[in-house]
CSV table of C-alpha atoms and ligand atoms in Angstrom, one decimal:
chain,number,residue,atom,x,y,z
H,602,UNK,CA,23.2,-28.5,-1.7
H,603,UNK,CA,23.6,-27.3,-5.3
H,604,UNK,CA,23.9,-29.2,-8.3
H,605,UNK,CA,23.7,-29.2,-12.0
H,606,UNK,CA,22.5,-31.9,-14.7
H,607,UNK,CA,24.6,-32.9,-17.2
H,608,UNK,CA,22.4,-35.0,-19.7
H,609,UNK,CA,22.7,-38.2,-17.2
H,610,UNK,CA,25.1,-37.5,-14.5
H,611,UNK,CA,24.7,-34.7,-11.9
H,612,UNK,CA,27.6,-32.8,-10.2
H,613,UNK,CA,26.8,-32.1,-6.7
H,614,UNK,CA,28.5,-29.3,-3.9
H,615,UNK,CA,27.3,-29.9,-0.4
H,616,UNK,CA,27.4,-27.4,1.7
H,617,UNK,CA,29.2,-27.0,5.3
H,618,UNK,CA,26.7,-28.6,8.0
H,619,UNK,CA,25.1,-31.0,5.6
H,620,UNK,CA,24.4,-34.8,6.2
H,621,UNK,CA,25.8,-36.9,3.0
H,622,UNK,CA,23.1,-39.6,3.3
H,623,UNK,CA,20.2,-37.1,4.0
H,624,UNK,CA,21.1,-34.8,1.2
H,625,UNK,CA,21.8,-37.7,-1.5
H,626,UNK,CA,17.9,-39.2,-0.4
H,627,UNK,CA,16.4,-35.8,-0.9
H,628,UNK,CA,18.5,-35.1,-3.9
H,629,UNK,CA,17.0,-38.7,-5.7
H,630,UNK,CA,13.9,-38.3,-4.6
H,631,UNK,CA,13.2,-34.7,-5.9
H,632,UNK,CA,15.1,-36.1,-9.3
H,633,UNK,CA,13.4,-39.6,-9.1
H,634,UNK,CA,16.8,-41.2,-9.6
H,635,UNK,CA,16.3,-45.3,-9.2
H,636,UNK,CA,19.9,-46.4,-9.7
H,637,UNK,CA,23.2,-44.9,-10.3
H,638,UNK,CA,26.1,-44.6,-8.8
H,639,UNK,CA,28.0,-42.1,-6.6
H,640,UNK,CA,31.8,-41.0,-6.5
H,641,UNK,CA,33.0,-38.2,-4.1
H,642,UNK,CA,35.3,-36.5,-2.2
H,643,UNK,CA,35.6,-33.7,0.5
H,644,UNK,CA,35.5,-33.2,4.1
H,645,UNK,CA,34.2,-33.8,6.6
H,646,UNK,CA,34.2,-33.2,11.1
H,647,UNK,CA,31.4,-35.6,12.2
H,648,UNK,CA,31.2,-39.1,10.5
H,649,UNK,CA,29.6,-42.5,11.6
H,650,UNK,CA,31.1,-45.6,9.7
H,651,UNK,CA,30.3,-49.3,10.4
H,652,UNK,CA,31.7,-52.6,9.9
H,653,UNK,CA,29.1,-55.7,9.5
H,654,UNK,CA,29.5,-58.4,11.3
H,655,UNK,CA,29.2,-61.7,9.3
H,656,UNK,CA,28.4,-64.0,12.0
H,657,UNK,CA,26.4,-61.9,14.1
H,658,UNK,CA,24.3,-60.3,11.3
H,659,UNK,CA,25.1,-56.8,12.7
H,660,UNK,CA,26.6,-53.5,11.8
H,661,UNK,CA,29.1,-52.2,14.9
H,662,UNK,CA,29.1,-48.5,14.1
H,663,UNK,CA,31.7,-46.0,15.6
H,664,UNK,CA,31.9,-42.3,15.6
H,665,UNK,CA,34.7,-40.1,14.4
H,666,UNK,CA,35.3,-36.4,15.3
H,667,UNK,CA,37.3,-33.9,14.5
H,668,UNK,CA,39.2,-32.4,10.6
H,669,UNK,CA,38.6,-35.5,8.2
H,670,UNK,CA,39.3,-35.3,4.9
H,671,UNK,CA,36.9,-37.4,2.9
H,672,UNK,CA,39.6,-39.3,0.3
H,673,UNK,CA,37.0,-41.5,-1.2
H,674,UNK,CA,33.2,-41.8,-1.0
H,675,UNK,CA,31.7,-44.4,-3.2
H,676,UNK,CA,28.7,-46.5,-3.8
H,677,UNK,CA,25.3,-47.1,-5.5
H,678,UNK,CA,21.8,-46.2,-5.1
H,679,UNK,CA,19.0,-48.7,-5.4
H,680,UNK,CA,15.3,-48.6,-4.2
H,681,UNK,CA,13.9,-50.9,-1.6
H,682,UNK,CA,9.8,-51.0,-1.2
H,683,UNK,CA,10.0,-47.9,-3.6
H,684,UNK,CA,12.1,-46.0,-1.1
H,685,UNK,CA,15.1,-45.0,-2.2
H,686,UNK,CA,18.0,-47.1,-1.1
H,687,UNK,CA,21.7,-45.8,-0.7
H,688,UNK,CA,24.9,-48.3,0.0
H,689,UNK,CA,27.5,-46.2,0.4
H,690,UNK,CA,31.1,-46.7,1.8
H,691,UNK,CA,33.8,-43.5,2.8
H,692,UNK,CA,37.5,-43.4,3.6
H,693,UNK,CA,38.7,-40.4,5.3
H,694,UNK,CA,42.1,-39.3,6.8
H,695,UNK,CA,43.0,-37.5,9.9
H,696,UNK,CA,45.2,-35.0,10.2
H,697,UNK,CA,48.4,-37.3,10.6
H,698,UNK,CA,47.3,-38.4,7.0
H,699,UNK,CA,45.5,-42.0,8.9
H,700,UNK,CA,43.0,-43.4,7.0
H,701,UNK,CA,39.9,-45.3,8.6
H,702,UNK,CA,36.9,-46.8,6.5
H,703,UNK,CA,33.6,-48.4,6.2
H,704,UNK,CA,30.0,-48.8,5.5
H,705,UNK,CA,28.2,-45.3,5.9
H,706,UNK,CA,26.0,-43.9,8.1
H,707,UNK,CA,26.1,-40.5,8.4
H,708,UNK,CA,29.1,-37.7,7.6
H,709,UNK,CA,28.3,-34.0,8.3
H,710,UNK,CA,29.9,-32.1,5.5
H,711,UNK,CA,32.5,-29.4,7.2
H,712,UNK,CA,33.6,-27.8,4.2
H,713,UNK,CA,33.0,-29.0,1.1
H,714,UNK,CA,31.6,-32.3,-0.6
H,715,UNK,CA,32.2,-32.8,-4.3
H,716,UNK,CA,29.8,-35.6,-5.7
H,717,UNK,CA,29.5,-37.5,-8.8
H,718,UNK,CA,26.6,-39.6,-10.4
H,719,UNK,CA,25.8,-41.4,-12.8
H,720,UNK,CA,22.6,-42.3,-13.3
H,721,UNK,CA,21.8,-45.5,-15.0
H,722,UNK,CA,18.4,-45.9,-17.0
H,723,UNK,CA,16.4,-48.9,-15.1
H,724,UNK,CA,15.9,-50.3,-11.5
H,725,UNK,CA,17.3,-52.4,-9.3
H,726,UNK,CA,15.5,-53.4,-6.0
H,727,UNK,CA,16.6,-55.3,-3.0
H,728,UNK,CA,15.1,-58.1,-0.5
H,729,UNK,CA,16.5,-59.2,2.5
H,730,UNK,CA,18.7,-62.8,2.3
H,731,UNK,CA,18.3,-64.1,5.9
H,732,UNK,CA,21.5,-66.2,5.2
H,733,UNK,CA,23.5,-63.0,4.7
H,734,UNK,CA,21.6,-60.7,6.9
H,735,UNK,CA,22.0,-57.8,4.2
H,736,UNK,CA,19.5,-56.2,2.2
H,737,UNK,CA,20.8,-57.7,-1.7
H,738,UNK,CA,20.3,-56.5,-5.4
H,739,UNK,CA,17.1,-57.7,-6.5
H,740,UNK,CA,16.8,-58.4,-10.2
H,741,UNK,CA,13.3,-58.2,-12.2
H,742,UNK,CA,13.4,-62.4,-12.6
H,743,UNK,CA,12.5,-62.2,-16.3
H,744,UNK,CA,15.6,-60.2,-17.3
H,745,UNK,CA,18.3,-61.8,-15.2
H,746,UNK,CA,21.5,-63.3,-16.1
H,747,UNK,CA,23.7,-65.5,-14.0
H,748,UNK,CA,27.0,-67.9,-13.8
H,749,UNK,CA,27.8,-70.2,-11.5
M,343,LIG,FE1,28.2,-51.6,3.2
């Protein structure tokens, strides 16, 4: 991975053989980025994507193989327990232009990935809504704002 600052975004080139989740983690850990958010593009020959499953509570996960472009990457980071928290979602194509999409969880970069973030200035945490089943944005109480 190489990357560059640019007063508060970073552009980021992954390199062929590198894991889009693992590399983002290390990436805002070594930075200490809290929250942001992340464009990209590239490709990719290896990618896990899942769909949750609202009445189960579940992700159902399937693997893809083979030349994948990666048309969109997009998401947010957050921490959780002081970890660092990604929720990211990709759409790639196969070679007969076919797009397939969903939650994340892991895309081996085959020749290039172009990210973008933005880093926002604060922190967003998340806790676990047993209604929901997903791991939501938790807001510091005192500063939240809400309509119903
Ligand atoms: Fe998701």
């Amino acid at each position: 991975m190489k990357y560059k600052k640019f007063v508060d975004k970073y552009v980021v080139r992954l390199e062929r053989g590198e894991e889009v989740i693992n590399s983002l983690t290390n990436l805002c850990k070594e930075n200490e980025i809290k929250l942001g958010r992340v464009t990209g593009i590239g490709a990719t020959n290896k990618v896990t994507i899942g769909l949750f499953n609202t009445e189960s509570k579940e992700y159902h996960s399937k693997d893809l193989t083979g030349d994948m472009e990666i048309t969109n990457l997009s998401g947010n980071i957050t921490s959780m327990d002081e970890e660092v928290y990604l929720h990211l979602h990709i759409t790639v194509c196969d070679k007969n232009n076919k797009a397939y999409g969903g939650h994340l969880n892991s895309a081996v970069i085959s020749a290039t990935c172009e990210m973008i973030i933005d880093v926002i200035d604060g922190n967003v945490g998340r806790r676990h809504d047993e209604e929901i089943g997903l791991n939501l944005f938790k807001f510091n109480e005192d500063s939240i704002e809400s309509i119903h």
